[in-house]
PDB file of C-alpha atoms in Angstrom:
ATOM      1  CA  MET M   1     -10.630  -5.103 -49.449  1.00 87.00           C
ATOM      2  CA  GLU M   2      -9.244  -6.822 -52.657  1.00 94.00           C
ATOM      3  CA  ILE M   3      -8.800  -6.280 -55.882  1.00 96.00           C
ATOM      4  CA  ILE M   4      -9.259  -8.980 -58.755  1.00 97.00           C
ATOM      5  CA  LEU M   5      -7.927  -7.955 -61.604  1.00 97.00           C
ATOM      6  CA  GLN M   6      -8.054  -9.912 -64.778  1.00 96.00           C
ATOM      7  CA  THR M   7      -6.525  -9.034 -68.437  1.00 96.00           C
ATOM      8  CA  PHE M   8      -7.911  -9.597 -71.619  1.00 96.00           C
ATOM      9  CA  GLY M   9      -5.401  -9.477 -74.446  1.00 95.00           C
ATOM     10  CA  ASN M  10      -1.824  -7.827 -74.364  1.00 95.00           C
ATOM     11  CA  VAL M  11      -1.953  -5.136 -72.050  1.00 95.00           C
ATOM     12  CA  PRO M  12       1.149  -3.963 -70.428  1.00 95.00           C
ATOM     13  CA  ASP M  13       2.475  -4.773 -67.003  1.00 95.00           C
ATOM     14  CA  GLU M  14       3.163  -1.263 -66.205  1.00 96.00           C
ATOM     15  CA  ALA M  15      -0.052  -0.257 -67.118  1.00 96.00           C
ATOM     16  CA  ARG M  16      -1.896  -2.819 -65.508  1.00 97.00           C
ATOM     17  CA  LEU M  17      -0.246  -1.978 -61.939  1.00 97.00           C
ATOM     18  CA  GLU M  18      -0.985   1.852 -62.546  1.00 97.00           C
ATOM     19  CA  ILE M  19      -4.173   1.149 -62.849  1.00 98.00           C
ATOM     20  CA  GLN M  20      -4.667  -1.277 -59.606  1.00 97.00           C
ATOM     21  CA  ASP M  21      -2.500   1.544 -57.728  1.00 97.00           C
ATOM     22  CA  ILE M  22      -4.834   4.164 -59.073  1.00 98.00           C
ATOM     23  CA  MET M  23      -8.164   1.817 -57.588  1.00 98.00           C
ATOM     24  CA  GLU M  24      -6.715   1.154 -54.452  1.00 97.00           C
ATOM     25  CA  GLU M  25      -5.927   4.649 -53.732  1.00 97.00           C
ATOM     26  CA  CYS M  26      -9.290   5.313 -54.213  1.00 98.00           C
ATOM     27  CA  TYR M  27     -10.410   2.850 -52.186  1.00 97.00           C
ATOM     28  CA  ARG M  28      -8.125   3.933 -49.402  1.00 96.00           C
ATOM     29  CA  ARG M  29      -9.549   7.336 -49.472  1.00 96.00           C
ATOM     30  CA  LEU M  30     -13.202   6.687 -49.997  1.00 97.00           C
ATOM     31  CA  SER M  31     -13.490   4.314 -46.745  1.00 94.00           C
ATOM     32  CA  PRO M  32     -15.193   3.417 -44.688  1.00 93.00           C
ATOM     33  CA  HIS M  33     -17.454   1.708 -47.266  1.00 93.00           C
ATOM     34  CA  GLY M  34     -18.454  -2.242 -46.997  1.00 89.00           C
ATOM     35  CA  LEU M  35     -16.659  -3.474 -50.096  1.00 94.00           C
ATOM     36  CA  GLU M  36     -14.624  -6.691 -49.708  1.00 93.00           C
ATOM     37  CA  ILE M  37     -14.174  -7.634 -53.294  1.00 96.00           C
ATOM     38  CA  VAL M  38     -14.109  -6.006 -56.476  1.00 97.00           C
ATOM     39  CA  ASP M  39     -13.562  -7.553 -59.855  1.00 97.00           C
ATOM     40  CA  VAL M  40     -11.476  -5.264 -62.638  1.00 98.00           C
ATOM     41  CA  LEU M  41     -11.622  -6.707 -65.964  1.00 97.00           C
ATOM     42  CA  LEU M  42      -8.829  -4.928 -68.159  1.00 97.00           C
ATOM     43  CA  PHE M  43      -9.330  -5.251 -71.780  1.00 97.00           C
ATOM     44  CA  LYS M  44      -6.582  -4.797 -74.484  1.00 96.00           C
ATOM     45  CA  ASP M  45      -9.189  -3.029 -76.995  1.00 94.00           C
ATOM     46  CA  SER M  46     -13.024  -2.056 -77.046  1.00 92.00           C
ATOM     47  CA  ALA M  47     -14.173  -4.783 -79.494  1.00 92.00           C
ATOM     48  CA  ARG M  48     -13.054  -7.563 -76.711  1.00 92.00           C
ATOM     49  CA  MET M  49     -14.854  -5.435 -73.958  1.00 93.00           C
ATOM     50  CA  GLU M  50     -17.485  -4.836 -75.682  1.00 89.00           C
ATOM     51  CA  ALA M  51     -18.304  -8.572 -76.637  1.00 89.00           C
ATOM     52  CA  HIS M  52     -17.612  -9.624 -72.867  1.00 86.00           C
ATOM     53  CA  ALA M  53     -20.188  -7.305 -71.838  1.00 84.00           C
ATOM     54  CA  ALA M  54     -23.042  -8.656 -74.153  1.00 82.00           C
ATOM     55  CA  LYS M  55     -21.934 -12.261 -73.576  1.00 81.00           C
ATOM     56  CA  GLU M  56     -22.139 -11.257 -69.930  1.00 76.00           C
ATOM     57  CA  GLN M  57     -25.671  -9.359 -70.310  1.00 72.00           C
ATOM     58  CA  ASP M  58     -26.604 -11.983 -72.380  1.00 74.00           C
ATOM     59  CA  ALA M  59     -26.187 -15.136 -69.798  1.00 73.00           C
ATOM     60  CA  VAL M  60     -27.916 -13.008 -66.865  1.00 68.00           C
ATOM     61  CA  GLY M  61     -30.564 -12.119 -69.110  1.00 62.00           C
ATOM     62  CA  VAL M  62     -30.006  -8.248 -68.978  1.00 64.00           C
ATOM     63  CA  GLN M  63     -31.424  -6.375 -71.896  1.00 60.00           C
ATOM     64  CA  SER M  64     -28.446  -4.303 -73.705  1.00 53.00           C
ATOM     65  CA  TYR M  65     -29.401  -0.715 -74.332  1.00 55.00           C
ATOM     66  CA  GLY M  66     -26.826  -0.035 -77.088  1.00 58.00           C
ATOM     67  CA  PHE M  67     -25.848   3.254 -75.506  1.00 61.00           C
ATOM     68  CA  GLU M  68     -22.609   1.663 -73.546  1.00 59.00           C
ATOM     69  CA  ALA M  69     -20.915   2.268 -77.104  1.00 64.00           C
ATOM     70  CA  ASN M  70     -18.388   4.353 -76.439  1.00 78.00           C
ATOM     71  CA  PHE M  71     -17.147   3.896 -72.642  1.00 89.00           C
ATOM     72  CA  VAL M  72     -14.055   4.196 -71.292  1.00 95.00           C
ATOM     73  CA  ALA M  73     -14.936   1.870 -68.283  1.00 96.00           C
ATOM     74  CA  MET M  74     -18.179   0.970 -67.013  1.00 94.00           C
ATOM     75  CA  HIS M  75     -19.554  -0.495 -63.290  1.00 95.00           C
ATOM     76  CA  GLU M  76     -22.071  -3.586 -63.035  1.00 93.00           C
ATOM     77  CA  ALA M  77     -22.981  -6.033 -60.374  1.00 92.00           C
ATOM     78  CA  TRP M  78     -25.458  -8.360 -61.802  1.00 88.00           C
ATOM     79  CA  THR M  79     -23.518 -11.229 -59.967  1.00 87.00           C
ATOM     80  CA  GLY M  80     -24.114  -9.607 -56.438  1.00 90.00           C
ATOM     81  CA  ILE M  81     -19.859  -8.777 -56.746  1.00 93.00           C
ATOM     82  CA  PRO M  82     -19.334  -5.156 -58.088  1.00 96.00           C
ATOM     83  CA  ARG M  83     -17.195  -5.345 -61.613  1.00 96.00           C
ATOM     84  CA  ILE M  84     -15.382  -2.588 -63.346  1.00 97.00           C
ATOM     85  CA  LEU M  85     -14.664  -3.060 -66.948  1.00 97.00           C
ATOM     86  CA  VAL M  86     -11.843  -0.860 -68.152  1.00 97.00           C
ATOM     87  CA  CYS M  87     -11.249  -0.738 -72.055  1.00 96.00           C
ATOM     88  CA  HIS M  88      -7.074   0.413 -72.575  1.00 97.00           C
ATOM     89  CA  GLU M  89      -7.526   1.158 -76.008  1.00 96.00           C
ATOM     90  CA  ARG M  90      -9.406   4.294 -75.198  1.00 96.00           C
ATOM     91  CA  LEU M  91      -7.704   4.895 -71.716  1.00 97.00           C
ATOM     92  CA  GLN M  92      -4.525   5.415 -72.925  1.00 96.00           C
ATOM     93  CA  LYS M  93      -5.867   7.839 -75.265  1.00 96.00           C
ATOM     94  CA  LEU M  94      -7.030  10.366 -72.449  1.00 97.00           C
ATOM     95  CA  SER M  95      -4.897  12.686 -70.633  1.00 97.00           C
ATOM     96  CA  PRO M  96      -3.290  11.607 -67.414  1.00 97.00           C
ATOM     97  CA  ILE M  97      -6.183  13.349 -65.532  1.00 97.00           C
ATOM     98  CA  LEU M  98      -8.850  12.237 -66.870  1.00 98.00           C
ATOM     99  CA  ALA M  99      -7.671   9.006 -67.216  1.00 98.00           C
ATOM    100  CA  LYS M 100      -7.330   8.768 -63.257  1.00 98.00           C
ATOM    101  CA  ALA M 101     -10.923  10.597 -62.949  1.00 98.00           C
ATOM    102  CA  VAL M 102     -12.332   7.514 -65.005  1.00 98.00           C
ATOM    103  CA  LEU M 103     -11.339   4.820 -63.012  1.00 98.00           C
ATOM    104  CA  ARG M 104     -11.950   6.846 -59.719  1.00 98.00           C
ATOM    105  CA  HIS M 105     -15.714   7.482 -60.952  1.00 98.00           C
ATOM    106  CA  GLU M 106     -16.356   3.616 -61.537  1.00 98.00           C
ATOM    107  CA  VAL M 107     -14.451   3.210 -58.634  1.00 98.00           C
ATOM    108  CA  ALA M 108     -17.246   5.246 -56.462  1.00 98.00           C
ATOM    109  CA  HIS M 109     -19.819   3.214 -58.263  1.00 98.00           C
ATOM    110  CA  SER M 110     -18.770   0.055 -57.259  1.00 98.00           C
ATOM    111  CA  VAL M 111     -19.081   1.550 -53.336  1.00 97.00           C
ATOM    112  CA  LEU M 112     -22.449   3.307 -54.451  1.00 97.00           C
ATOM    113  CA  HIS M 113     -23.821   0.760 -56.585  1.00 97.00           C
ATOM    114  CA  GLY M 114     -22.654  -1.970 -55.834  1.00 95.00           C
ATOM    115  CA  SER M 115     -25.297  -4.599 -55.936  1.00 94.00           C
ATOM    116  CA  PRO M 116     -27.879  -5.458 -58.253  1.00 93.00           C
ATOM    117  CA  GLU M 117     -30.923  -3.433 -56.732  1.00 95.00           C
ATOM    118  CA  TYR M 118     -28.886  -0.750 -58.499  1.00 95.00           C
ATOM    119  CA  TYR M 119     -29.791  -1.809 -61.860  1.00 91.00           C
ATOM    120  CA  ILE M 120     -33.032  -2.820 -61.452  1.00 90.00           C
ATOM    121  CA  PHE M 121     -35.807   0.081 -61.531  1.00 93.00           C
ATOM    122  CA  SER M 122     -39.479  -0.155 -61.116  1.00 93.00           C
ATOM    123  CA  THR M 123     -40.833   2.102 -63.543  1.00 95.00           C
ATOM    124  CA  PRO M 124     -42.477   5.292 -61.835  1.00 96.00           C
ATOM    125  CA  ARG M 125     -46.195   5.927 -62.389  1.00 95.00           C
ATOM    126  CA  ALA M 126     -45.866   9.185 -63.856  1.00 95.00           C
ATOM    127  CA  LEU M 127     -43.889   7.233 -66.586  1.00 96.00           C
ATOM    128  CA  LEU M 128     -46.546   4.575 -67.148  1.00 95.00           C
ATOM    129  CA  GLU M 129     -49.549   6.624 -67.248  1.00 95.00           C
ATOM    130  CA  ALA M 130     -47.561   8.977 -70.091  1.00 95.00           C
ATOM    131  CA  MET M 131     -46.617   5.889 -72.131  1.00 94.00           C
ATOM    132  CA  GLN M 132     -50.332   4.633 -71.823  1.00 94.00           C
ATOM    133  CA  LYS M 133     -51.765   8.342 -72.603  1.00 93.00           C
ATOM    134  CA  HIS M 134     -49.375   8.963 -75.562  1.00 92.00           C
ATOM    135  CA  GLY M 135     -49.400   5.097 -76.766  1.00 92.00           C
ATOM    136  CA  LEU M 136     -46.193   4.465 -76.883  1.00 92.00           C
ATOM    137  CA  PRO M 137     -43.874   1.297 -76.784  1.00 92.00           C
ATOM    138  CA  ARG M 138     -42.747  -0.272 -73.831  1.00 91.00           C
ATOM    139  CA  ILE M 139     -39.134  -0.131 -74.688  1.00 91.00           C
ATOM    140  CA  PHE M 140     -39.637   3.944 -74.828  1.00 93.00           C
ATOM    141  CA  ALA M 141     -40.226   3.686 -71.173  1.00 93.00           C
ATOM    142  CA  THR M 142     -37.486   1.370 -70.910  1.00 93.00           C
ATOM    143  CA  ASN M 143     -34.695   3.495 -72.242  1.00 94.00           C
ATOM    144  CA  ILE M 144     -36.143   7.095 -70.552  1.00 96.00           C
ATOM    145  CA  LEU M 145     -35.736   4.728 -67.218  1.00 96.00           C
ATOM    146  CA  TYR M 146     -32.606   3.284 -67.704  1.00 94.00           C
ATOM    147  CA  LEU M 147     -30.851   6.994 -69.236  1.00 95.00           C
ATOM    148  CA  THR M 148     -32.091   8.816 -66.075  1.00 97.00           C
ATOM    149  CA  SER M 149     -31.082   6.144 -63.720  1.00 97.00           C
ATOM    150  CA  ILE M 150     -27.350   6.594 -65.500  1.00 96.00           C
ATOM    151  CA  GLY M 151     -27.533  10.286 -64.351  1.00 97.00           C
ATOM    152  CA  VAL M 152     -28.469  10.127 -61.132  1.00 98.00           C
ATOM    153  CA  LYS M 153     -25.948   7.393 -60.329  1.00 98.00           C
ATOM    154  CA  ASP M 154     -23.204   9.311 -62.193  1.00 98.00           C
ATOM    155  CA  TYR M 155     -24.483  12.589 -60.035  1.00 98.00           C
ATOM    156  CA  GLU M 156     -24.060  10.270 -57.097  1.00 98.00           C
ATOM    157  CA  ALA M 157     -20.379   9.185 -58.070  1.00 98.00           C
ATOM    158  CA  THR M 158     -18.905  12.636 -58.809  1.00 98.00           C
ATOM    159  CA  LYS M 159     -20.749  14.137 -55.741  1.00 98.00           C
ATOM    160  CA  LEU M 160     -18.969  11.317 -53.528  1.00 98.00           C
ATOM    161  CA  LEU M 161     -15.728  11.901 -54.951  1.00 98.00           C
ATOM    162  CA  LEU M 162     -15.955  15.760 -54.656  1.00 98.00           C
ATOM    163  CA  ASP M 163     -16.823  15.281 -51.062  1.00 97.00           C
ATOM    164  CA  HIS M 164     -13.479  13.512 -50.635  1.00 97.00           C
ATOM    165  CA  ARG M 165     -11.524  16.031 -52.294  1.00 96.00           C
ATOM    166  CA  PHE M 166     -11.186  14.233 -55.745  1.00 97.00           C
ATOM    167  CA  VAL M 167     -11.889  18.072 -57.105  1.00 97.00           C
ATOM    168  CA  GLU M 168      -9.688  18.579 -60.062  1.00 96.00           C
ATOM    169  CA  ASP M 169      -9.754  15.815 -61.435  1.00 97.00           C
ATOM    170  CA  GLN M 170     -13.771  15.146 -61.247  1.00 97.00           C
ATOM    171  CA  THR M 171     -14.409  18.644 -62.644  1.00 96.00           C
ATOM    172  CA  ALA M 172     -12.140  17.578 -65.380  1.00 96.00           C
ATOM    173  CA  TYR M 173     -14.356  14.602 -65.899  1.00 97.00           C
ATOM    174  CA  SER M 174     -17.180  16.785 -65.813  1.00 97.00           C
ATOM    175  CA  LEU M 175     -16.049  18.567 -68.655  1.00 96.00           C
ATOM    176  CA  TYR M 176     -15.503  16.019 -70.655  1.00 96.00           C
ATOM    177  CA  VAL M 177     -18.788  13.772 -70.639  1.00 96.00           C
ATOM    178  CA  SER M 178     -20.474  17.187 -71.111  1.00 96.00           C
ATOM    179  CA  LYS M 179     -18.944  17.962 -74.241  1.00 96.00           C
ATOM    180  CA  THR M 180     -21.133  17.682 -77.575  1.00 97.00           C
ATOM    181  CA  ASP M 181     -19.504  15.563 -80.422  1.00 94.00           C
ATOM    182  CA  LYS M 182     -20.489  15.006 -83.503  1.00 95.00           C
ATOM    183  CA  GLU M 183     -22.791  12.499 -82.483  1.00 94.00           C
ATOM    184  CA  ASP M 184     -24.864  14.057 -80.389  1.00 96.00           C
ATOM    185  CA  LEU M 185     -25.349  16.768 -83.401  1.00 97.00           C
ATOM    186  CA  GLU M 186     -26.188  14.128 -85.589  1.00 97.00           C
ATOM    187  CA  ALA M 187     -28.618  12.536 -83.569  1.00 95.00           C
ATOM    188  CA  TRP M 188     -30.300  15.934 -82.954  1.00 97.00           C
ATOM    189  CA  SER M 189     -30.595  16.506 -86.442  1.00 97.00           C
ATOM    190  CA  LEU M 190     -31.836  13.489 -87.417  1.00 96.00           C
ATOM    191  CA  SER M 191     -34.286  13.547 -84.615  1.00 95.00           C
ATOM    192  CA  LYS M 192     -36.122  16.789 -85.460  1.00 91.00           C
ATOM    193  CA  GLY M 193     -39.822  16.665 -86.226  1.00 91.00           C
ATOM    194  CA  ASP M 194     -40.030  12.886 -84.105  1.00 94.00           C
ATOM    195  CA  PRO M 195     -41.280  14.110 -80.518  1.00 94.00           C
ATOM    196  CA  LYS M 196     -40.083  10.857 -79.272  1.00 93.00           C
ATOM    197  CA  LYS M 197     -36.453  10.671 -80.768  1.00 95.00           C
ATOM    198  CA  GLU M 198     -35.809  14.552 -79.408  1.00 96.00           C
ATOM    199  CA  LEU M 199     -37.289  13.600 -75.928  1.00 96.00           C
ATOM    200  CA  LEU M 200     -34.216  10.373 -75.957  1.00 95.00           C
ATOM    201  CA  CYS M 201     -31.994  12.873 -77.100  1.00 96.00           C
ATOM    202  CA  LEU M 202     -32.869  15.551 -74.566  1.00 97.00           C
ATOM    203  CA  VAL M 203     -32.385  12.506 -71.327  1.00 97.00           C
ATOM    204  CA  GLY M 204     -29.217  11.106 -73.338  1.00 96.00           C
ATOM    205  CA  ARG M 205     -27.922  14.742 -72.340  1.00 97.00           C
ATOM    206  CA  PHE M 206     -29.154  15.116 -68.941  1.00 97.00           C
ATOM    207  CA  LYS M 207     -26.996  11.753 -68.694  1.00 94.00           C
ATOM    208  CA  ASP M 208     -24.067  14.046 -69.971  1.00 94.00           C
ATOM    209  CA  ILE M 209     -24.663  16.850 -67.626  1.00 97.00           C
ATOM    210  CA  ALA M 210     -25.489  15.490 -64.348  1.00 97.00           C
ATOM    211  CA  CYS M 211     -21.804  15.009 -63.330  1.00 97.00           C
ATOM    212  CA  LEU M 212     -21.312  18.910 -64.200  1.00 96.00           C
ATOM    213  CA  THR M 213     -24.492  19.188 -62.107  1.00 97.00           C
ATOM    214  CA  ALA M 214     -22.826  18.012 -59.303  1.00 97.00           C
ATOM    215  CA  THR M 215     -19.736  20.348 -59.395  1.00 97.00           C
ATOM    216  CA  ALA M 216     -21.604  23.629 -59.604  1.00 94.00           C
ATOM    217  CA  SER M 217     -20.992  24.404 -55.586  1.00 90.00           C
ATOM    218  CA  GLN M 218     -17.120  24.246 -56.197  1.00 91.00           C
ATOM    219  CA  GLN M 219     -17.441  26.378 -59.453  1.00 93.00           C
ATOM    220  CA  GLY M 220     -19.652  28.953 -57.821  1.00 93.00           C
ATOM    221  CA  TRP M 221     -22.060  28.501 -60.648  1.00 94.00           C
ATOM    222  CA  GLU M 222     -25.284  28.779 -59.553  1.00 94.00           C
ATOM    223  CA  SER M 223     -26.943  27.926 -62.812  1.00 94.00           C
ATOM    224  CA  LEU M 224     -26.523  25.605 -65.629  1.00 96.00           C
ATOM    225  CA  GLU M 225     -26.473  28.321 -67.773  1.00 95.00           C
ATOM    226  CA  GLU M 226     -23.210  29.899 -66.188  1.00 94.00           C
ATOM    227  CA  SER M 227     -21.236  26.560 -66.818  1.00 95.00           C
ATOM    228  CA  PRO M 228     -19.693  25.218 -70.067  1.00 95.00           C
ATOM    229  CA  ALA M 229     -23.225  23.347 -70.736  1.00 96.00           C
ATOM    230  CA  GLY M 230     -24.789  26.702 -71.317  1.00 95.00           C
ATOM    231  CA  LYS M 231     -22.386  26.846 -74.589  1.00 96.00           C
ATOM    232  CA  GLU M 232     -22.027  23.054 -75.060  1.00 97.00           C
ATOM    233  CA  LEU M 233     -26.041  22.790 -75.268  1.00 97.00           C
ATOM    234  CA  GLU M 234     -26.590  25.730 -77.546  1.00 97.00           C
ATOM    235  CA  TYR M 235     -27.668  23.287 -80.290  1.00 97.00           C
ATOM    236  CA  PHE M 236     -31.174  22.774 -78.755  1.00 97.00           C
ATOM    237  CA  PRO M 237     -34.051  25.424 -78.683  1.00 96.00           C
ATOM    238  CA  ALA M 238     -33.634  28.013 -75.715  1.00 96.00           C
ATOM    239  CA  ASP M 239     -36.659  26.601 -73.989  1.00 96.00           C
ATOM    240  CA  VAL M 240     -35.874  23.333 -74.415  1.00 96.00           C
ATOM    241  CA  ARG M 241     -32.104  23.986 -73.293  1.00 97.00           C
ATOM    242  CA  LYS M 242     -33.706  26.245 -70.194  1.00 97.00           C
ATOM    243  CA  ARG M 243     -36.443  22.715 -69.227  1.00 97.00           C
ATOM    244  CA  LEU M 244     -33.369  20.479 -69.477  1.00 98.00           C
ATOM    245  CA  PHE M 245     -31.040  22.129 -67.500  1.00 98.00           C
ATOM    246  CA  ARG M 246     -34.071  22.976 -64.600  1.00 97.00           C
ATOM    247  CA  VAL M 247     -34.384  19.129 -64.407  1.00 98.00           C
ATOM    248  CA  SER M 248     -30.552  18.424 -64.209  1.00 98.00           C
ATOM    249  CA  TRP M 249     -30.295  21.408 -61.617  1.00 97.00           C
ATOM    250  CA  SER M 250     -32.939  19.705 -59.443  1.00 97.00           C
ATOM    251  CA  LEU M 251     -30.705  16.920 -58.451  1.00 98.00           C
ATOM    252  CA  ARG M 252     -28.902  19.305 -56.371  1.00 97.00           C
ATOM    253  CA  GLU M 253     -32.368  19.201 -54.348  1.00 96.00           C
ATOM    254  CA  MET M 254     -32.228  15.481 -54.025  1.00 97.00           C
ATOM    255  CA  ASP M 255     -29.067  15.290 -51.696  1.00 96.00           C
ATOM    256  CA  SER M 256     -30.936  13.900 -49.002  1.00 97.00           C
ATOM    257  CA  TYR M 257     -32.748  11.354 -50.956  1.00 98.00           C
ATOM    258  CA  ASP M 258     -32.219   7.321 -51.724  1.00 98.00           C
ATOM    259  CA  THR M 259     -30.742   6.589 -55.266  1.00 98.00           C
ATOM    260  CA  PHE M 260     -34.499   5.009 -56.033  1.00 97.00           C
ATOM    261  CA  THR M 261     -36.236   8.191 -54.510  1.00 98.00           C
ATOM    262  CA  LYS M 262     -34.042  10.171 -56.650  1.00 98.00           C
ATOM    263  CA  VAL M 263     -34.411   8.340 -59.993  1.00 98.00           C
ATOM    264  CA  GLU M 264     -38.247   8.448 -59.521  1.00 97.00           C
ATOM    265  CA  SER M 265     -38.275  11.971 -58.743  1.00 98.00           C
ATOM    266  CA  ALA M 266     -35.939  12.659 -61.855  1.00 98.00           C
ATOM    267  CA  VAL M 267     -38.166  10.313 -64.133  1.00 98.00           C
ATOM    268  CA  ASP M 268     -41.347  12.559 -62.721  1.00 97.00           C
ATOM    269  CA  LEU M 269     -39.584  16.019 -63.706  1.00 98.00           C
ATOM    270  CA  ILE M 270     -38.471  14.745 -67.269  1.00 98.00           C
ATOM    271  CA  VAL M 271     -42.233  13.490 -67.834  1.00 97.00           C
ATOM    272  CA  ASN M 272     -43.741  16.557 -66.711  1.00 96.00           C
ATOM    273  CA  ARG M 273     -40.783  19.491 -67.556  1.00 96.00           C
ATOM    274  CA  LEU M 274     -39.758  17.662 -71.237  1.00 97.00           C
ATOM    275  CA  MET M 275     -42.055  15.022 -72.154  1.00 96.00           C
ATOM    276  CA  GLU M 276     -45.559  16.508 -71.631  1.00 95.00           C
ATOM    277  CA  PRO M 277     -44.778  19.367 -73.459  1.00 95.00           C
ATOM    278  CA  LEU M 278     -42.707  17.640 -76.689  1.00 94.00           C
ATOM    279  CA  LEU M 279     -45.269  14.992 -76.392  1.00 90.00           C
ATOM    280  CA  GLY M 280     -48.846  16.508 -75.189  1.00 77.00           C
ATOM    281  CA  ASP M 281     -51.228  19.277 -74.795  1.00 51.00           C
ATOM    282  CA  SER M 282     -50.391  19.554 -71.536  1.00 41.00           C
ATOM    283  CA  ALA M 283     -47.344  22.260 -70.326  1.00 40.00           C
ATOM    284  CA  ASP M 284     -47.420  21.500 -66.658  1.00 41.00           C
ATOM    285  CA  LEU M 285     -43.311  22.830 -66.016  1.00 36.00           C
ATOM    286  CA  ARG M 286     -43.781  22.224 -62.421  1.00 37.00           C
TER     287      ARG M 286
END
């Protein structure tokens, strides 16, 4: 397969070559796969990457959700060709093992989710019915579905890499993305008393801990409460945290499902175990 790497801004040659070497080695380890070509766009800084991503999304008529602002790297396939965007400014701030993990994570996405169909999901009936029941706007359902699909795809990417013996770096990556930062705490503080905003915070953290869920077998955890997420998410009320962990842990029971069935099943769980207890008079915690 061929990696076509373009740089935007003044990125050192040695950095460009190192990134390409890491990706090429990962693609070899993940073989066989059906990829023939991958575009890699390497940006000097976050401003360039985010401006380019916004321009490309606008060109193909894709809605920007605003959840990608702090990404070190991202993958998309709107044109039908897998494309990985990397911010050198952010990448070089990471430890060597984390930098490799981030690049490999995006490689795994290109192998698993390298076509437009993995970025267009039909809204599951359970979510549509819940939106109608609670009189919520369409954009709310779109955000729930988007965050859930990212979590599912991140789980799949992590599991693929773990299955190909990328254990140490992907464990480090899962711990990195599941950490609670100042923005998480502020978002939850501002959302208190508004169930809709609280739900978006919870589904955003589902996205964050999906990778950690995938590493559970290697770590010997029998629940997410035993994992570092048990402490990282202590700022949530105990009952809410427990329901969120149950939803994420259920991903382990879906390994035989395809991506689309996983997303629909995860959304159903989010509706029943998170949305209804927060927004409704039903407490169906299946």
